[in-house]
Amino acid sequence: MERGPRGLTLSALNPAARRLGLSRGQAHADARAMVPALISVPAEPERDLEALRSLALWAERYSPCVAMEPAEASSGPSSGSGREGLLIDMTGGAHLFGGETALLTDMAGRLAAAALPARLALADTAGAAWALARFGRAARIAPAGATRNAIAPLPVAALRLAREDVQLLSRLGLRTIGDLLALPRAGLARRFRGEAGLTLVRRLDQALGVEPEILAGVRPAPLWRVWRSFLEPVIDAAGVETVLGDLAPSLAEGLERDGQGARRLALTGFRTDGRTTALTVALSRPSAHPGHLARVLKERGLEHLDLGFGIDALMLSAETAEPLIQVQGDLDRSSQLGAADPRLALDGLLDRLGARLGEGQVHYLEGRESWMPERAQVRRPASEGPPPSAPDREAARAPGLPDRPLMLLDPPEAVTTVAELPDGPPVRFIWRRVAHHVVRSQGPERLSAEWWRPLRRGLPPRTRDYYRVEDGEGRRYWLFREGLYGREDRMEQPPSDPGAEPQIVARPPTWWMHGVFP
Amino acid sequence: MTPANDICLPSNPALTPRAGRSGLEEAWGEGVTGRVGAAAFCLVRAAEDDTRPVLLAAPRAWLREQGLWLRDGLKGLGLEDSRLLFVQADRDAQILWALEEGLKSGALAGAVAAVDAVSLLASRRLDLAAREAGAPCLLLRSKPAQDLSAARRRWHIASAPSAVDPDDARAPGRPRLIAALTRSRGEPPGQWLLEWDDEAHRFRLAAGLADHGLVPRGRTVAAA
């Protein structure tokens, strides 16, 4: 039941309820009066939509172009919410399933096995198929070219019109579509006020195929896909691996014929209970080598596919593809270590590492425009290739001794320091509860604050003075003092009561450990 | 200085030609500075005499304690951006798998990883993969490994006071490390004082007490 403009009404019924005479759109109170033992639950249109979407993904085993019904198409005696159907574009595909009748039988059988009651119909146009599925009695397949005769006996409501228009037409004595087709079209358009007449004519044209109707697929259809269906459902990853061994060469052949290489692959399994499960993997370079494609999917982990009670079809598709510019060598393993082009071997390695560990876990480091050490570098995913070699700005610094540590603590850790004011190097410091006595030091290297960055905790950023220090045992550290004595060691605090002067409080500079040298 | 310090001491494995250095090796250092020193030692050995990239793998927990790799510091070791491939993983098993894959692919100059728990079987596989690829595989441990391992050599790296900087007596000079070979097949254990040579991007044997840098300074005065 659902809440509508006239209170609670029924939105969906099961066959038992229908047999008792209840109908959709009936007020809930009336229904309860007729059938005291009625069980009703609130309608959840979002969940229904989700279920329909997952069924649409399952229906991709028949065709790459599956659309859910557009929202305004739901009409007739229903209360107007609920999109309940799928429109599947089977142009040129029916022969793959043994003909149109066999296709519908197969689909009906699978849906029945998944316990999903459904009505199916096949016609030249989406409008005619919609009409036949809902209102057609015996003949569910409209023969090609005979759409007009197939839909003529159907009631007018089969044209996806609004309820008021249907009522108006029936009052005028036009009950079937055949009646409408007999009338002149211009008269029809003029007869009804406003939009209704035009809609009526448009629906007729769509049903007959005179006006094209555009279906928006649930997902963009991949251009290269191969699939295989099985007699017995495949229940484990080993079976999937075997079939993958057949699918990968077919996909590779299709890609190579068009001169493209896959950049993103998807392996989709169609389950027996009407759902799908999929794996996607990205490649760093366009590839049409079957061994490499299969290997990368295996590294991604075929056991991550949730096979449920079994899958009865498997599809391998190239979601994104790019032109293939060079001849692929043997990206697969090491049989010829020295002979293989190291660039190709590296790409193959990156693909496999990325597939198994995750795409963000394998990366290069690239420089960024900032002199603050923690902001001077950024990760670059390995799939984008090695960073371009930038002009060496760092050559301006004194060559020779390393002036940046090998590892940087993030965030910097506080140290207690004894140092000479105002900017002498530390003499003694305590870090991680261990005291160090400084024997040699160099500094300060002054890095001024990046004043354009947003304030942290409302405090203005301060200059950092970095020191390279070495203690008695030869351990080398990189410390900094944040704030300059004499200039940045006090701050203004807004007064507690407005009108008074802002107070100046001390904000002494602090010392931090930032990195360790080898 | 001088070719005298370039001598390949027959028992110094740090200076033998590359072909003799492929295989699995382990290094450990004590404390944060010791581990950083060990990391520098391993990186330089893995990247030497080759232009292919080096794989550097570390678990997240290790990076949290040690700190993140700093690009400028790695450049100071002579490792450009395009030569280092970083791999981050949660589990040791994933890191070992990544090392093996990398070595077997033949696309790497070497591999360095910070792992702690390596079984004998895993270390044998790594050693085999490294030798077949002709590349070194170096593991950074955080404590001396007591268990059996197929590593050909085990190092202990510690920091040493640096050389004197010729320009500024108070500043730390070239970094120095003490590399001790604690276990090895076919070589006697030993200990060497290594100094960083910035021009060649290598660790070289530090000279004795008298030497102060590339150009021997006091000599001309003494000769006159």
PDB file of N, CA, C and O in Angstrom, chain A residues 295 299 334 337 346 349-350 352 356 361-365 367 377 379 387 400-401 405-408 432 440-441 468 470 473-476 516 518, chain B residues 32-33 40 65 67-71 73-74 81 84-88 97 101-102 104-107 159-163 165 170-172 176 198:
ATOM      1  N   ARG A 295      45.758 -12.728 -17.489  1.00  0.00           N
ATOM      2  CA  ARG A 295      46.628 -12.725 -16.316  1.00  0.00           C
ATOM      3  C   ARG A 295      46.238 -11.614 -15.356  1.00  0.00           C
ATOM      4  O   ARG A 295      46.196 -11.792 -14.135  1.00  0.00           O
ATOM      5  N   GLU A 299      45.048 -11.946 -11.477  1.00  0.00           N
ATOM      6  CA  GLU A 299      45.702 -11.295 -10.347  1.00  0.00           C
ATOM      7  C   GLU A 299      44.704 -10.497  -9.539  1.00  0.00           C
ATOM      8  O   GLU A 299      44.851 -10.359  -8.337  1.00  0.00           O
ATOM      9  N   SER A 334      58.076 -14.373 -17.446  1.00  0.00           N
ATOM     10  CA  SER A 334      59.501 -14.234 -17.639  1.00  0.00           C
ATOM     11  C   SER A 334      60.168 -15.127 -18.626  1.00  0.00           C
ATOM     12  O   SER A 334      61.332 -15.328 -18.516  1.00  0.00           O
ATOM     13  N   LEU A 337      63.582 -13.267 -20.313  1.00  0.00           N
ATOM     14  CA  LEU A 337      63.840 -12.085 -19.487  1.00  0.00           C
ATOM     15  C   LEU A 337      64.628 -11.029 -20.231  1.00  0.00           C
ATOM     16  O   LEU A 337      64.306  -9.875 -20.238  1.00  0.00           O
ATOM     17  N   LEU A 346      57.923  -3.820 -17.888  1.00  0.00           N
ATOM     18  CA  LEU A 346      57.576  -2.968 -16.748  1.00  0.00           C
ATOM     19  C   LEU A 346      56.086  -2.676 -16.726  1.00  0.00           C
ATOM     20  O   LEU A 346      55.450  -2.722 -15.672  1.00  0.00           O
ATOM     21  N   LEU A 349      54.300  -5.636 -15.467  1.00  0.00           N
ATOM     22  CA  LEU A 349      54.474  -5.766 -14.018  1.00  0.00           C
ATOM     23  C   LEU A 349      53.570  -4.792 -13.279  1.00  0.00           C
ATOM     24  O   LEU A 349      52.913  -5.153 -12.299  1.00  0.00           O
ATOM     25  N   LEU A 350      53.498  -3.552 -13.752  1.00  0.00           N
ATOM     26  CA  LEU A 350      52.665  -2.551 -13.072  1.00  0.00           C
ATOM     27  C   LEU A 350      51.205  -2.946 -13.101  1.00  0.00           C
ATOM     28  O   LEU A 350      50.476  -2.762 -12.130  1.00  0.00           O
ATOM     29  N   ARG A 352      50.000  -5.976 -13.195  1.00  0.00           N
ATOM     30  CA  ARG A 352      49.735  -7.083 -12.285  1.00  0.00           C
ATOM     31  C   ARG A 352      49.766  -6.615 -10.843  1.00  0.00           C
ATOM     32  O   ARG A 352      48.929  -6.997 -10.025  1.00  0.00           O
ATOM     33  N   ARG A 356      46.478  -6.704  -8.226  1.00  0.00           N
ATOM     34  CA  ARG A 356      46.406  -7.479  -6.996  1.00  0.00           C
ATOM     35  C   ARG A 356      46.339  -6.577  -5.773  1.00  0.00           C
ATOM     36  O   ARG A 356      45.624  -6.846  -4.826  1.00  0.00           O
ATOM     37  N   GLN A 361      48.086   1.780  -4.657  1.00  0.00           N
ATOM     38  CA  GLN A 361      49.171   1.340  -3.809  1.00  0.00           C
ATOM     39  C   GLN A 361      50.509   1.289  -4.527  1.00  0.00           C
ATOM     40  O   GLN A 361      51.538   1.080  -3.889  1.00  0.00           O
ATOM     41  N   VAL A 362      50.480   1.420  -5.840  1.00  0.00           N
ATOM     42  CA  VAL A 362      51.730   1.378  -6.593  1.00  0.00           C
ATOM     43  C   VAL A 362      51.888   2.748  -7.229  1.00  0.00           C
ATOM     44  O   VAL A 362      51.036   3.178  -7.993  1.00  0.00           O
ATOM     45  N   HIS A 363      52.966   3.464  -6.886  1.00  0.00           N
ATOM     46  CA  HIS A 363      53.059   4.848  -7.348  1.00  0.00           C
ATOM     47  C   HIS A 363      54.490   5.309  -7.490  1.00  0.00           C
ATOM     48  O   HIS A 363      55.422   4.676  -6.989  1.00  0.00           O
ATOM     49  N   TYR A 364      54.661   6.392  -8.189  1.00  0.00           N
ATOM     50  CA  TYR A 364      55.924   7.112  -8.238  1.00  0.00           C
ATOM     51  C   TYR A 364      55.763   8.337  -7.341  1.00  0.00           C
ATOM     52  O   TYR A 364      54.668   8.645  -6.891  1.00  0.00           O
ATOM     53  N   LEU A 365      56.871   9.076  -7.150  1.00  0.00           N
ATOM     54  CA  LEU A 365      56.772  10.357  -6.455  1.00  0.00           C
ATOM     55  C   LEU A 365      57.087  11.457  -7.439  1.00  0.00           C
ATOM     56  O   LEU A 365      58.002  11.335  -8.252  1.00  0.00           O
ATOM     57  N   GLY A 367      57.367  15.819  -8.045  1.00  0.00           N
ATOM     58  CA  GLY A 367      57.554  17.064  -7.316  1.00  0.00           C
ATOM     59  C   GLY A 367      56.367  17.985  -7.463  1.00  0.00           C
ATOM     60  O   GLY A 367      55.618  17.923  -8.422  1.00  0.00           O
ATOM     61  N   GLN A 377      56.016  17.112  -2.525  1.00  0.00           N
ATOM     62  CA  GLN A 377      55.920  15.939  -3.379  1.00  0.00           C
ATOM     63  C   GLN A 377      54.508  15.397  -3.340  1.00  0.00           C
ATOM     64  O   GLN A 377      53.767  15.632  -2.401  1.00  0.00           O
ATOM     65  N   ARG A 379      52.050  11.883  -4.837  1.00  0.00           N
ATOM     66  CA  ARG A 379      52.119  10.552  -5.418  1.00  0.00           C
ATOM     67  C   ARG A 379      51.540  10.559  -6.807  1.00  0.00           C
ATOM     68  O   ARG A 379      50.528  11.182  -7.051  1.00  0.00           O
ATOM     69  N   PRO A 387      57.132   9.915 -13.912  1.00  0.00           N
ATOM     70  CA  PRO A 387      57.000  11.369 -13.980  1.00  0.00           C
ATOM     71  C   PRO A 387      57.976  11.938 -14.998  1.00  0.00           C
ATOM     72  O   PRO A 387      59.102  11.459 -15.135  1.00  0.00           O
ATOM     73  N   GLY A 400      76.696  18.488  -3.535  1.00  0.00           N
ATOM     74  CA  GLY A 400      77.672  17.879  -2.640  1.00  0.00           C
ATOM     75  C   GLY A 400      76.989  17.150  -1.517  1.00  0.00           C
ATOM     76  O   GLY A 400      76.556  16.028  -1.671  1.00  0.00           O
ATOM     77  N   LEU A 401      76.861  17.798  -0.413  1.00  0.00           N
ATOM     78  CA  LEU A 401      76.351  17.075   0.738  1.00  0.00           C
ATOM     79  C   LEU A 401      74.826  17.051   0.701  1.00  0.00           C
ATOM     80  O   LEU A 401      74.192  18.011   0.300  1.00  0.00           O
ATOM     81  N   PRO A 405      66.697  15.118   4.284  1.00  0.00           N
ATOM     82  CA  PRO A 405      66.775  13.770   4.847  1.00  0.00           C
ATOM     83  C   PRO A 405      66.144  12.750   3.920  1.00  0.00           C
ATOM     84  O   PRO A 405      65.403  13.093   3.009  1.00  0.00           O
ATOM     85  N   LEU A 406      66.447  11.498   4.190  1.00  0.00           N
ATOM     86  CA  LEU A 406      65.886  10.441   3.364  1.00  0.00           C
ATOM     87  C   LEU A 406      64.426  10.175   3.728  1.00  0.00           C
ATOM     88  O   LEU A 406      63.612   9.848   2.882  1.00  0.00           O
ATOM     89  N   MET A 407      64.117  10.299   5.009  1.00  0.00           N
ATOM     90  CA  MET A 407      62.750  10.028   5.420  1.00  0.00           C
ATOM     91  C   MET A 407      62.226  11.194   6.226  1.00  0.00           C
ATOM     92  O   MET A 407      62.971  11.790   7.011  1.00  0.00           O
ATOM     93  N   LEU A 408      60.963  11.494   6.040  1.00  0.00           N
ATOM     94  CA  LEU A 408      60.353  12.660   6.658  1.00  0.00           C
ATOM     95  C   LEU A 408      59.252  12.187   7.593  1.00  0.00           C
ATOM     96  O   LEU A 408      58.376  11.426   7.195  1.00  0.00           O
ATOM     97  N   ARG A 432      61.588  11.431  21.477  1.00  0.00           N
ATOM     98  CA  ARG A 432      61.055  10.100  21.796  1.00  0.00           C
ATOM     99  C   ARG A 432      61.711   9.581  23.070  1.00  0.00           C
ATOM    100  O   ARG A 432      62.137   8.437  23.158  1.00  0.00           O
ATOM    101  N   ARG A 440      77.754  18.300  16.079  1.00  0.00           N
ATOM    102  CA  ARG A 440      77.942  19.162  14.912  1.00  0.00           C
ATOM    103  C   ARG A 440      76.590  19.590  14.408  1.00  0.00           C
ATOM    104  O   ARG A 440      75.613  18.851  14.513  1.00  0.00           O
ATOM    105  N   SER A 441      76.557  20.769  13.841  1.00  0.00           N
ATOM    106  CA  SER A 441      75.273  21.233  13.314  1.00  0.00           C
ATOM    107  C   SER A 441      75.507  22.222  12.202  1.00  0.00           C
ATOM    108  O   SER A 441      76.577  22.831  12.102  1.00  0.00           O
ATOM    109  N   ARG A 468      70.584  20.990  10.427  1.00  0.00           N
ATOM    110  CA  ARG A 468      71.050  19.600  10.312  1.00  0.00           C
ATOM    111  C   ARG A 468      71.964  19.377  11.490  1.00  0.00           C
ATOM    112  O   ARG A 468      72.955  20.086  11.637  1.00  0.00           O
ATOM    113  N   GLU A 470      74.128  16.583  14.195  1.00  0.00           N
ATOM    114  CA  GLU A 470      74.679  15.243  14.346  1.00  0.00           C
ATOM    115  C   GLU A 470      75.049  15.077  15.805  1.00  0.00           C
ATOM    116  O   GLU A 470      75.646  15.973  16.418  1.00  0.00           O
ATOM    117  N   GLU A 473      77.061   9.921  18.514  1.00  0.00           N
ATOM    118  CA  GLU A 473      77.209   8.598  17.898  1.00  0.00           C
ATOM    119  C   GLU A 473      77.115   8.634  16.389  1.00  0.00           C
ATOM    120  O   GLU A 473      77.089   7.588  15.745  1.00  0.00           O
ATOM    121  N   GLY A 474      76.997   9.804  15.828  1.00  0.00           N
ATOM    122  CA  GLY A 474      76.947   9.873  14.371  1.00  0.00           C
ATOM    123  C   GLY A 474      75.553   9.838  13.794  1.00  0.00           C
ATOM    124  O   GLY A 474      75.374   9.695  12.588  1.00  0.00           O
ATOM    125  N   ARG A 475      74.547   9.971  14.632  1.00  0.00           N
ATOM    126  CA  ARG A 475      73.179   9.980  14.107  1.00  0.00           C
ATOM    127  C   ARG A 475      72.852  11.396  13.669  1.00  0.00           C
ATOM    128  O   ARG A 475      73.114  12.342  14.375  1.00  0.00           O
ATOM    129  N   ARG A 476      72.271  11.478  12.508  1.00  0.00           N
ATOM    130  CA  ARG A 476      72.026  12.785  11.886  1.00  0.00           C
ATOM    131  C   ARG A 476      70.539  13.024  11.759  1.00  0.00           C
ATOM    132  O   ARG A 476      69.783  12.191  11.278  1.00  0.00           O
ATOM    133  N   VAL A 516      65.096  12.286   9.257  1.00  0.00           N
ATOM    134  CA  VAL A 516      66.295  11.563   9.672  1.00  0.00           C
ATOM    135  C   VAL A 516      67.171  11.367   8.455  1.00  0.00           C
ATOM    136  O   VAL A 516      66.696  10.948   7.398  1.00  0.00           O
ATOM    137  N   PRO A 518      70.521   9.445   6.586  1.00  0.00           N
ATOM    138  CA  PRO A 518      71.176   8.132   6.722  1.00  0.00           C
ATOM    139  C   PRO A 518      72.514   8.252   7.436  1.00  0.00           C
ATOM    140  O   PRO A 518      73.098   9.320   7.482  1.00  0.00           O
TER     141      PRO A 518
ATOM    142  N   VAL B  32      65.674   4.346  14.750  1.00  0.00           N
ATOM    143  CA  VAL B  32      65.190   5.024  13.539  1.00  0.00           C
ATOM    144  C   VAL B  32      66.368   5.382  12.634  1.00  0.00           C
ATOM    145  O   VAL B  32      66.335   5.159  11.424  1.00  0.00           O
ATOM    146  N   THR B  33      67.429   5.901  13.197  1.00  0.00           N
ATOM    147  CA  THR B  33      68.564   6.308  12.357  1.00  0.00           C
ATOM    148  C   THR B  33      69.260   5.097  11.758  1.00  0.00           C
ATOM    149  O   THR B  33      69.695   5.118  10.609  1.00  0.00           O
ATOM    150  N   ALA B  40      69.296   3.450   3.143  1.00  0.00           N
ATOM    151  CA  ALA B  40      70.140   4.128   2.145  1.00  0.00           C
ATOM    152  C   ALA B  40      71.129   3.144   1.538  1.00  0.00           C
ATOM    153  O   ALA B  40      71.352   3.115   0.321  1.00  0.00           O
ATOM    154  N   GLU B  65      56.024   4.739  11.450  1.00  0.00           N
ATOM    155  CA  GLU B  65      57.019   4.922  12.488  1.00  0.00           C
ATOM    156  C   GLU B  65      58.277   5.593  11.961  1.00  0.00           C
ATOM    157  O   GLU B  65      58.883   6.413  12.635  1.00  0.00           O
ATOM    158  N   GLY B  67      58.592   7.338   9.017  1.00  0.00           N
ATOM    159  CA  GLY B  67      58.427   8.539   8.220  1.00  0.00           C
ATOM    160  C   GLY B  67      58.244   8.162   6.761  1.00  0.00           C
ATOM    161  O   GLY B  67      58.460   7.036   6.355  1.00  0.00           O
ATOM    162  N   LEU B  68      57.850   9.130   5.972  1.00  0.00           N
ATOM    163  CA  LEU B  68      57.629   8.883   4.559  1.00  0.00           C
ATOM    164  C   LEU B  68      58.918   9.099   3.791  1.00  0.00           C
ATOM    165  O   LEU B  68      59.782   9.860   4.210  1.00  0.00           O
ATOM    166  N   TRP B  69      59.006   8.472   2.652  1.00  0.00           N
ATOM    167  CA  TRP B  69      60.158   8.682   1.785  1.00  0.00           C
ATOM    168  C   TRP B  69      60.112  10.101   1.246  1.00  0.00           C
ATOM    169  O   TRP B  69      59.078  10.556   0.785  1.00  0.00           O
ATOM    170  N   LEU B  70      61.218  10.755   1.270  1.00  0.00           N
ATOM    171  CA  LEU B  70      61.273  12.138   0.801  1.00  0.00           C
ATOM    172  C   LEU B  70      61.985  12.165  -0.536  1.00  0.00           C
ATOM    173  O   LEU B  70      63.112  11.690  -0.678  1.00  0.00           O
ATOM    174  N   ARG B  71      61.321  12.734  -1.490  1.00  0.00           N
ATOM    175  CA  ARG B  71      61.834  12.739  -2.862  1.00  0.00           C
ATOM    176  C   ARG B  71      63.162  13.469  -2.954  1.00  0.00           C
ATOM    177  O   ARG B  71      64.085  13.012  -3.639  1.00  0.00           O
ATOM    178  N   GLY B  73      65.375  13.828  -0.656  1.00  0.00           N
ATOM    179  CA  GLY B  73      66.417  13.024  -0.046  1.00  0.00           C
ATOM    180  C   GLY B  73      66.858  11.895  -0.958  1.00  0.00           C
ATOM    181  O   GLY B  73      68.036  11.547  -1.048  1.00  0.00           O
ATOM    182  N   LEU B  74      65.894  11.312  -1.658  1.00  0.00           N
ATOM    183  CA  LEU B  74      66.235  10.233  -2.579  1.00  0.00           C
ATOM    184  C   LEU B  74      67.038  10.774  -3.751  1.00  0.00           C
ATOM    185  O   LEU B  74      67.948  10.115  -4.255  1.00  0.00           O
ATOM    186  N   ASP B  81      63.254  10.598  -9.935  1.00  0.00           N
ATOM    187  CA  ASP B  81      61.831  10.226  -9.796  1.00  0.00           C
ATOM    188  C   ASP B  81      61.478   8.969 -10.547  1.00  0.00           C
ATOM    189  O   ASP B  81      60.720   8.130 -10.081  1.00  0.00           O
ATOM    190  N   LEU B  84      62.359   5.115  -9.138  1.00  0.00           N
ATOM    191  CA  LEU B  84      61.860   4.448  -7.943  1.00  0.00           C
ATOM    192  C   LEU B  84      60.391   4.184  -8.065  1.00  0.00           C
ATOM    193  O   LEU B  84      59.602   5.083  -8.319  1.00  0.00           O
ATOM    194  N   LEU B  85      60.010   2.953  -7.825  1.00  0.00           N
ATOM    195  CA  LEU B  85      58.626   2.545  -7.873  1.00  0.00           C
ATOM    196  C   LEU B  85      58.237   2.162  -6.461  1.00  0.00           C
ATOM    197  O   LEU B  85      58.826   1.270  -5.874  1.00  0.00           O
ATOM    198  N   PHE B  86      57.261   2.840  -5.905  1.00  0.00           N
ATOM    199  CA  PHE B  86      56.892   2.588  -4.517  1.00  0.00           C
ATOM    200  C   PHE B  86      55.690   1.672  -4.458  1.00  0.00           C
ATOM    201  O   PHE B  86      54.737   1.844  -5.190  1.00  0.00           O
ATOM    202  N   VAL B  87      55.745   0.739  -3.541  1.00  0.00           N
ATOM    203  CA  VAL B  87      54.612  -0.160  -3.344  1.00  0.00           C
ATOM    204  C   VAL B  87      54.269  -0.121  -1.862  1.00  0.00           C
ATOM    205  O   VAL B  87      55.131  -0.306  -1.006  1.00  0.00           O
ATOM    206  N   GLN B  88      53.002   0.108  -1.600  1.00  0.00           N
ATOM    207  CA  GLN B  88      52.553   0.144  -0.221  1.00  0.00           C
ATOM    208  C   GLN B  88      51.578  -0.993  -0.032  1.00  0.00           C
ATOM    209  O   GLN B  88      50.714  -1.201  -0.875  1.00  0.00           O
ATOM    210  N   TRP B  97      55.063 -11.089  -2.332  1.00  0.00           N
ATOM    211  CA  TRP B  97      54.565 -11.415  -3.668  1.00  0.00           C
ATOM    212  C   TRP B  97      54.994 -10.352  -4.663  1.00  0.00           C
ATOM    213  O   TRP B  97      55.434 -10.661  -5.783  1.00  0.00           O
ATOM    214  N   GLU B 101      57.246 -10.977  -8.006  1.00  0.00           N
ATOM    215  CA  GLU B 101      56.748 -10.608  -9.338  1.00  0.00           C
ATOM    216  C   GLU B 101      57.687  -9.640 -10.036  1.00  0.00           C
ATOM    217  O   GLU B 101      57.982  -9.755 -11.214  1.00  0.00           O
ATOM    218  N   GLY B 102      58.142  -8.656  -9.251  1.00  0.00           N
ATOM    219  CA  GLY B 102      59.017  -7.652  -9.838  1.00  0.00           C
ATOM    220  C   GLY B 102      60.312  -8.245 -10.341  1.00  0.00           C
ATOM    221  O   GLY B 102      60.781  -7.954 -11.435  1.00  0.00           O
ATOM    222  N   LYS B 104      60.899 -11.377 -11.144  1.00  0.00           N
ATOM    223  CA  LYS B 104      60.715 -12.312 -12.252  1.00  0.00           C
ATOM    224  C   LYS B 104      60.427 -11.604 -13.560  1.00  0.00           C
ATOM    225  O   LYS B 104      60.685 -12.139 -14.623  1.00  0.00           O
ATOM    226  N   SER B 105      59.891 -10.407 -13.485  1.00  0.00           N
ATOM    227  CA  SER B 105      59.525  -9.751 -14.743  1.00  0.00           C
ATOM    228  C   SER B 105      60.744  -9.288 -15.514  1.00  0.00           C
ATOM    229  O   SER B 105      60.671  -9.034 -16.702  1.00  0.00           O
ATOM    230  N   GLY B 106      61.855  -9.130 -14.804  1.00  0.00           N
ATOM    231  CA  GLY B 106      63.059  -8.722 -15.514  1.00  0.00           C
ATOM    232  C   GLY B 106      63.089  -7.253 -15.851  1.00  0.00           C
ATOM    233  O   GLY B 106      63.936  -6.792 -16.596  1.00  0.00           O
ATOM    234  N   ALA B 107      62.156  -6.477 -15.311  1.00  0.00           N
ATOM    235  CA  ALA B 107      62.117  -5.062 -15.660  1.00  0.00           C
ATOM    236  C   ALA B 107      62.759  -4.188 -14.605  1.00  0.00           C
ATOM    237  O   ALA B 107      62.781  -2.971 -14.751  1.00  0.00           O
ATOM    238  N   SER B 159      75.141   4.062  12.112  1.00  0.00           N
ATOM    239  CA  SER B 159      75.684   5.366  11.699  1.00  0.00           C
ATOM    240  C   SER B 159      77.024   5.571  12.368  1.00  0.00           C
ATOM    241  O   SER B 159      77.281   5.098  13.476  1.00  0.00           O
ATOM    242  N   ALA B 160      77.853   6.321  11.707  1.00  0.00           N
ATOM    243  CA  ALA B 160      79.162   6.676  12.259  1.00  0.00           C
ATOM    244  C   ALA B 160      79.316   8.182  12.164  1.00  0.00           C
ATOM    245  O   ALA B 160      78.703   8.810  11.305  1.00  0.00           O
ATOM    246  N   PRO B 161      80.131   8.752  13.005  1.00  0.00           N
ATOM    247  CA  PRO B 161      80.349  10.198  12.897  1.00  0.00           C
ATOM    248  C   PRO B 161      80.858  10.535  11.509  1.00  0.00           C
ATOM    249  O   PRO B 161      81.691   9.846  10.943  1.00  0.00           O
ATOM    250  N   SER B 162      80.366  11.648  10.977  1.00  0.00           N
ATOM    251  CA  SER B 162      80.663  11.940   9.576  1.00  0.00           C
ATOM    252  C   SER B 162      82.060  12.528   9.436  1.00  0.00           C
ATOM    253  O   SER B 162      82.711  12.909  10.409  1.00  0.00           O
ATOM    254  N   ALA B 163      82.486  12.575   8.192  1.00  0.00           N
ATOM    255  CA  ALA B 163      83.795  13.155   7.897  1.00  0.00           C
ATOM    256  C   ALA B 163      83.755  14.643   8.179  1.00  0.00           C
ATOM    257  O   ALA B 163      82.700  15.241   8.315  1.00  0.00           O
ATOM    258  N   ASP B 165      83.806  18.388   7.334  1.00  0.00           N
ATOM    259  CA  ASP B 165      83.467  19.192   6.163  1.00  0.00           C
ATOM    260  C   ASP B 165      84.594  20.184   5.932  1.00  0.00           C
ATOM    261  O   ASP B 165      84.951  20.951   6.818  1.00  0.00           O
ATOM    262  N   ARG B 170      82.192  23.095  11.830  1.00  0.00           N
ATOM    263  CA  ARG B 170      81.162  22.733  12.781  1.00  0.00           C
ATOM    264  C   ARG B 170      80.024  21.947  12.141  1.00  0.00           C
ATOM    265  O   ARG B 170      79.157  21.455  12.834  1.00  0.00           O
ATOM    266  N   ALA B 171      80.024  21.852  10.840  1.00  0.00           N
ATOM    267  CA  ALA B 171      78.892  21.206  10.184  1.00  0.00           C
ATOM    268  C   ALA B 171      79.166  19.731  10.001  1.00  0.00           C
ATOM    269  O   ALA B 171      80.311  19.315   9.885  1.00  0.00           O
ATOM    270  N   PRO B 172      78.120  18.921   9.945  1.00  0.00           N
ATOM    271  CA  PRO B 172      78.323  17.509   9.618  1.00  0.00           C
ATOM    272  C   PRO B 172      78.812  17.386   8.184  1.00  0.00           C
ATOM    273  O   PRO B 172      78.338  18.078   7.299  1.00  0.00           O
ATOM    274  N   ARG B 176      78.744   8.927   7.044  1.00  0.00           N
ATOM    275  CA  ARG B 176      79.493   7.683   7.092  1.00  0.00           C
ATOM    276  C   ARG B 176      78.675   6.620   7.780  1.00  0.00           C
ATOM    277  O   ARG B 176      77.918   6.927   8.714  1.00  0.00           O
ATOM    278  N   ASP B 198      79.528  11.740  -3.254  1.00  0.00           N
ATOM    279  CA  ASP B 198      78.389  12.359  -3.911  1.00  0.00           C
ATOM    280  C   ASP B 198      78.497  12.345  -5.417  1.00  0.00           C
ATOM    281  O   ASP B 198      77.495  12.308  -6.109  1.00  0.00           O
TER     282      ASP B 198
END
